[in-house]
Coordinates of C-alpha atoms and ligand atoms in Angstrom, one line a residue:
M1 CA -7.3 -23.9 1.7
E2 CA -4.2 -22.3 0.4
I3 CA -2.3 -19.5 2.2
L4 CA -1.3 -16.5 0.0
D5 CA 2.3 -16.1 1.1
G6 CA 3.1 -12.4 1.0
R7 CA 6.4 -12.7 2.7
A8 CA 7.8 -15.1 0.0
L9 CA 6.5 -13.0 -2.9
S10 CA 7.8 -9.8 -1.3
S11 CA 11.3 -11.4 -1.1
E12 CA 11.0 -12.4 -4.8
I13 CA 10.0 -8.9 -5.8
K14 CA 12.7 -7.2 -3.8
A15 CA 15.3 -9.5 -5.3
R16 CA 14.0 -8.5 -8.8
C17 CA 14.2 -4.8 -7.7
K18 CA 17.8 -5.4 -6.5
E19 CA 18.8 -6.6 -9.9
D20 CA 17.1 -3.6 -11.6
V21 CA 18.9 -1.3 -9.2
A22 CA 22.2 -2.9 -10.0
K23 CA 21.6 -2.3 -13.7
L24 CA 20.6 1.3 -13.1
K25 CA 23.8 1.8 -11.0
E26 CA 25.8 0.6 -14.0
R27 CA 24.4 3.5 -15.9
G28 CA 25.2 5.9 -13.1
I29 CA 21.7 6.1 -11.6
T30 CA 21.1 5.3 -8.0
P31 CA 17.3 5.3 -7.2
G32 CA 16.5 7.6 -4.3
L33 CA 13.5 7.7 -1.9
A34 CA 12.8 10.6 0.4
V35 CA 10.5 9.9 3.4
I36 CA 8.9 12.6 5.4
L37 CA 8.0 11.5 9.0
V38 CA 6.2 14.0 11.2
G39 CA 5.6 13.5 15.0
D40 CA 6.0 10.5 17.3
D41 CA 3.4 8.0 16.2
P42 CA 5.1 4.7 17.1
A43 CA 3.4 2.8 14.3
S44 CA 4.5 5.3 11.7
H45 CA 8.1 5.1 13.1
T46 CA 8.0 1.3 12.8
Y47 CA 6.7 1.5 9.2
V48 CA 9.3 4.0 8.2
A49 CA 12.1 2.0 9.8
M50 CA 10.9 -1.1 7.8
K51 CA 10.9 1.0 4.6
E52 CA 14.4 2.2 5.2
K53 CA 15.6 -1.4 5.8
S54 CA 14.1 -2.5 2.6
C55 CA 15.7 0.3 0.7
K56 CA 19.1 -0.8 2.1
E57 CA 18.4 -4.4 1.1
V58 CA 17.5 -3.4 -2.5
G59 CA 20.2 -0.7 -2.9
I60 CA 17.9 2.3 -3.0
Y61 CA 19.3 5.5 -1.5
S62 CA 16.9 6.7 1.2
I63 CA 16.7 9.8 3.3
V64 CA 14.2 10.3 6.1
H65 CA 13.2 13.8 7.1
K66 CA 12.1 13.5 10.7
M67 CA 10.0 16.5 11.9
P68 CA 8.5 17.4 15.3
E69 CA 4.8 17.1 15.9
D70 CA 4.4 20.9 16.0
I71 CA 6.2 21.6 12.7
S72 CA 4.4 24.2 10.5
Q73 CA 2.8 23.1 7.3
D74 CA 5.0 25.6 5.4
K75 CA 8.2 23.9 6.6
I76 CA 6.9 20.5 5.4
L77 CA 5.9 22.1 2.1
E78 CA 9.5 23.5 1.8
T79 CA 10.9 20.1 2.2
I80 CA 8.6 18.6 -0.4
E81 CA 9.6 21.3 -2.8
M82 CA 13.3 20.7 -2.2
M83 CA 12.8 17.0 -2.8
N84 CA 10.8 17.8 -6.0
Q85 CA 13.8 19.7 -7.3
N86 CA 16.4 17.2 -6.2
P87 CA 17.5 15.1 -9.2
N88 CA 18.8 12.3 -7.0
I89 CA 15.3 11.7 -5.5
D90 CA 12.9 9.6 -7.5
G91 CA 10.3 9.0 -4.9
I92 CA 8.7 11.1 -2.2
L93 CA 6.7 9.6 0.6
L94 CA 4.8 11.5 3.2
Q95 CA 4.1 9.1 6.0
L96 CA 0.4 9.3 7.1
P97 CA -1.4 10.1 9.3
L98 CA -0.2 13.7 9.8
P99 CA -0.9 15.9 12.9
E100 CA -4.3 17.5 12.9
H101 CA -3.1 21.1 12.2
I102 CA -1.7 19.9 8.8
N103 CA -3.8 19.9 5.7
T104 CA -2.8 16.5 4.4
Q105 CA -4.4 16.8 1.0
K106 CA -2.6 20.1 0.3
L107 CA 0.8 18.5 1.0
L108 CA 0.0 15.4 -1.0
S109 CA -0.9 17.6 -3.9
A110 CA 2.4 19.4 -3.7
I111 CA 4.4 16.3 -4.4
D112 CA 5.6 16.0 -8.0
P113 CA 3.2 13.4 -9.5
Q114 CA 6.2 11.8 -11.3
K115 CA 7.8 11.2 -7.8
D116 CA 4.6 10.2 -6.1
V117 CA 5.5 6.6 -5.4
D118 CA 2.6 6.3 -2.9
G119 CA 0.1 7.2 -5.7
F120 CA -1.8 9.7 -3.5
H121 CA -1.5 12.8 -5.7
P122 CA -4.8 13.7 -7.4
T123 CA -3.2 13.3 -10.8
N124 CA -2.3 9.7 -10.1
V125 CA -5.6 9.0 -8.4
G126 CA -7.4 10.3 -11.5
K127 CA -5.2 8.3 -13.9
L128 CA -5.9 5.2 -11.8
V129 CA -9.6 5.8 -12.1
L130 CA -9.3 6.2 -15.9
G131 CA -7.2 3.0 -16.1
L132 CA -4.1 4.9 -17.4
D133 CA -0.5 4.1 -16.4
A134 CA 0.1 5.7 -13.0
F135 CA 1.6 5.1 -9.6
A136 CA -1.0 3.1 -7.7
P137 CA -1.0 3.0 -3.9
C138 CA 1.3 0.3 -2.6
T139 CA -1.1 -1.7 -0.4
P140 CA -3.9 -2.4 -3.0
L141 CA -1.2 -2.8 -5.7
G142 CA 0.4 -5.5 -3.4
V143 CA -2.9 -7.3 -3.2
M144 CA -3.2 -7.3 -7.0
E145 CA 0.4 -8.7 -7.3
L146 CA -0.4 -11.4 -4.7
L147 CA -3.6 -12.5 -6.6
K148 CA -1.5 -12.6 -9.9
K149 CA 1.1 -14.8 -8.3
Y150 CA -1.5 -17.4 -7.4
D151 CA -3.3 -17.1 -10.8
I152 CA -6.4 -15.6 -9.2
D153 CA -8.0 -13.5 -12.0
P154 CA -10.5 -10.9 -10.6
K155 CA -12.3 -10.8 -14.0
G156 CA -16.0 -11.5 -13.6
K157 CA -15.6 -12.2 -9.8
D158 CA -17.9 -10.6 -7.3
V159 CA -15.5 -8.8 -4.9
C160 CA -16.6 -7.2 -1.7
V161 CA -14.1 -4.5 -0.5
V162 CA -14.7 -3.6 3.2
G163 CA -13.2 -0.1 4.0
A164 CA -13.4 2.9 1.7
S165 CA -10.2 4.9 2.7
N166 CA -8.2 6.9 0.1
I167 CA -5.1 4.7 1.0
V168 CA -6.7 1.3 0.7
G169 CA -10.4 0.8 -0.2
K170 CA -10.9 3.3 -3.0
P171 CA -7.7 2.5 -4.9
M172 CA -8.5 -1.2 -4.3
M173 CA -11.9 -0.7 -5.9
N174 CA -10.4 1.0 -8.9
L175 CA -7.6 -1.6 -9.5
L176 CA -10.2 -4.4 -9.3
L177 CA -12.6 -2.6 -11.6
N178 CA -9.7 -2.1 -14.1
A179 CA -9.2 -5.9 -13.9
N180 CA -12.9 -6.4 -14.8
A181 CA -14.2 -7.5 -11.4
T182 CA -17.7 -6.6 -10.1
V183 CA -16.9 -4.5 -7.1
D184 CA -19.1 -3.9 -4.0
I185 CA -17.6 -1.4 -1.5
C186 CA -18.7 -1.3 2.1
H187 CA -17.9 1.1 4.9
I188 CA -18.9 2.2 8.4
Y189 CA -22.4 3.3 7.2
T190 CA -23.2 0.0 5.4
K191 CA -26.4 -1.2 6.9
D192 CA -25.8 -4.9 6.8
L193 CA -22.2 -5.8 6.1
A194 CA -22.7 -9.6 6.2
A195 CA -25.4 -9.3 3.5
H196 CA -22.7 -8.0 1.2
T197 CA -19.7 -10.2 2.2
R198 CA -21.8 -13.5 2.2
D199 CA -22.4 -13.3 -1.6
A200 CA -18.9 -12.4 -2.6
D201 CA -16.4 -14.6 -4.4
M202 CA -13.7 -12.6 -2.8
V203 CA -13.7 -10.5 0.4
I204 CA -11.0 -7.8 0.9
V205 CA -11.0 -6.1 4.3
G206 CA -8.9 -3.3 5.6
V207 CA -10.5 -1.3 8.4
G208 CA -8.5 -2.0 11.6
K209 CA -11.1 -4.0 13.6
I210 CA -10.2 -7.3 15.2
G211 CA -12.5 -10.2 14.3
L212 CA -14.7 -8.1 12.0
I213 CA -15.1 -10.9 9.4
T214 CA -16.3 -14.1 10.9
A215 CA -16.9 -17.5 9.2
D216 CA -20.7 -17.0 8.9
M217 CA -19.9 -13.9 6.8
V218 CA -18.1 -15.6 4.0
K219 CA -19.3 -18.2 1.5
D220 CA -17.7 -21.6 1.1
G221 CA -14.6 -21.4 -1.1
A222 CA -14.3 -17.6 -1.0
I223 CA -11.0 -15.9 -1.3
V224 CA -10.2 -13.8 1.8
I225 CA -7.7 -11.0 1.8
D226 CA -6.9 -9.4 5.1
I227 CA -5.3 -5.9 5.0
G228 CA -5.9 -5.1 8.7
I229 CA -3.0 -4.8 11.1
N230 CA -4.1 -4.7 14.7
K231 CA -2.3 -5.3 18.1
T232 CA -4.2 -7.4 20.6
E233 CA -4.1 -6.6 24.4
D234 CA -1.2 -9.2 24.8
G235 CA 0.8 -7.6 22.0
K236 CA 0.0 -10.1 19.2
I237 CA -0.4 -8.8 15.6
V238 CA -3.7 -9.8 14.0
G239 CA -5.8 -8.7 11.1
D240 CA -9.5 -7.9 10.7
V241 CA -10.5 -11.5 9.9
A242 CA -11.2 -14.2 12.5
Y243 CA -8.5 -16.3 10.9
E244 CA -9.0 -19.6 12.7
E245 CA -12.7 -20.0 11.7
V246 CA -12.6 -18.3 8.3
S247 CA -9.5 -20.2 7.1
K248 CA -11.5 -23.5 7.5
K249 CA -14.1 -22.2 5.1
C250 CA -12.3 -20.4 2.3
S251 CA -10.2 -21.4 -0.7
Y252 CA -7.4 -18.9 -0.2
I253 CA -6.5 -16.6 2.7
T254 CA -3.8 -14.1 3.6
P255 CA -2.2 -14.5 7.0
V256 CA -1.5 -11.6 9.3
P257 CA 1.4 -11.0 9.6
G258 CA 3.0 -12.3 6.5
G259 CA 0.3 -11.6 3.9
V260 CA -0.4 -8.1 2.5
G261 CA 1.9 -6.3 4.9
P262 CA 5.2 -7.3 3.3
M263 CA 3.7 -6.7 -0.1
T264 CA 3.1 -3.0 0.6
I265 CA 6.8 -2.4 1.1
A266 CA 7.8 -4.5 -1.9
M267 CA 5.5 -2.3 -4.0
L268 CA 7.1 0.8 -2.6
M269 CA 10.5 -0.5 -3.8
Q270 CA 9.0 -1.4 -7.2
N271 CA 7.4 2.0 -7.6
T272 CA 10.6 3.8 -6.7
V273 CA 12.6 1.7 -9.2
K274 CA 9.9 2.3 -11.8
S275 CA 10.3 6.1 -11.2
A276 CA 14.1 5.9 -11.4
K277 CA 13.9 4.1 -14.7
R278 CA 12.5 7.2 -16.2
R279 CA 15.9 8.9 -15.7
V280 CA 17.3 6.4 -18.3
D281 CA 15.2 7.9 -21.1
A282 CA 15.5 11.5 -19.9
Ligands
GUN1 N1 0.2 5.2 6.5 C1 -0.4 4.0 6.4 N2 -0.2 3.4 5.2 C2 0.5 4.2 4.5 C3 1.0 4.2 3.2 O1 0.8 3.3 2.4 N3 1.7 5.3 2.8 C4 1.9 6.4 3.6 N4 2.6 7.4 3.1 N5 1.5 6.4 4.8 C5 0.7 5.4 5.2

């Protein structure tokens, strides 16, 4: 069994981004990322702090617009429009989830698709489905990078994706399909989850349920990718996979923490640099 080390690869990618940023700066371009953070969700605050820290490491200018929980949708929209117009901003990230009174899809659709480094705008979603060049969502993109690093080619593999969210499962399915995998996507209404995971060459899970994938649910030698981030009662961070037992059975596995998590942020840096590079040709 080999561990897919997302922490190490993320450092490598961030170092590469740092070099790219230095080159852009020589041409007078400083990549800029604007983050919009609404409300007091502690997990969102933690994630945004980690994103800011990485921007600093890489040399990306970042600005965080912190807004209260009861902010109006129009006020957020105004901020998005301001960032769309700001020539120093290459990436706009609306941290999710948003409070219930906000129409998330409407706001995501207001972001300039060229600055949509999260890949959530319908234009980028559509391009991803068509297999065109687009910003792809950072977490599934990070999984693809991790597979590439370890020479794991999804082509022809039976891959079972567990979780069908817009942020993770659906884009994961499209990236895998574009890489010629046979994709099976399961969700909360799937009748018999184990019947799907047991046959898969690769199981990718991201639903936020501790211990969901057990050893009896994966075949010998399977590749197991854990996107879940959960806190146990005693404050430990764990994924959705019963790591101890599953790791004994599979060929490759991602740890939590230190697997997919750090890759998400590395991909955000990479997407922001990619967006800034467009300024060179403009
Ligand atoms: N909330 C959880 N994951 C993400 C993500 O990748 N991007 C944004 N914007 N919000 C999130």
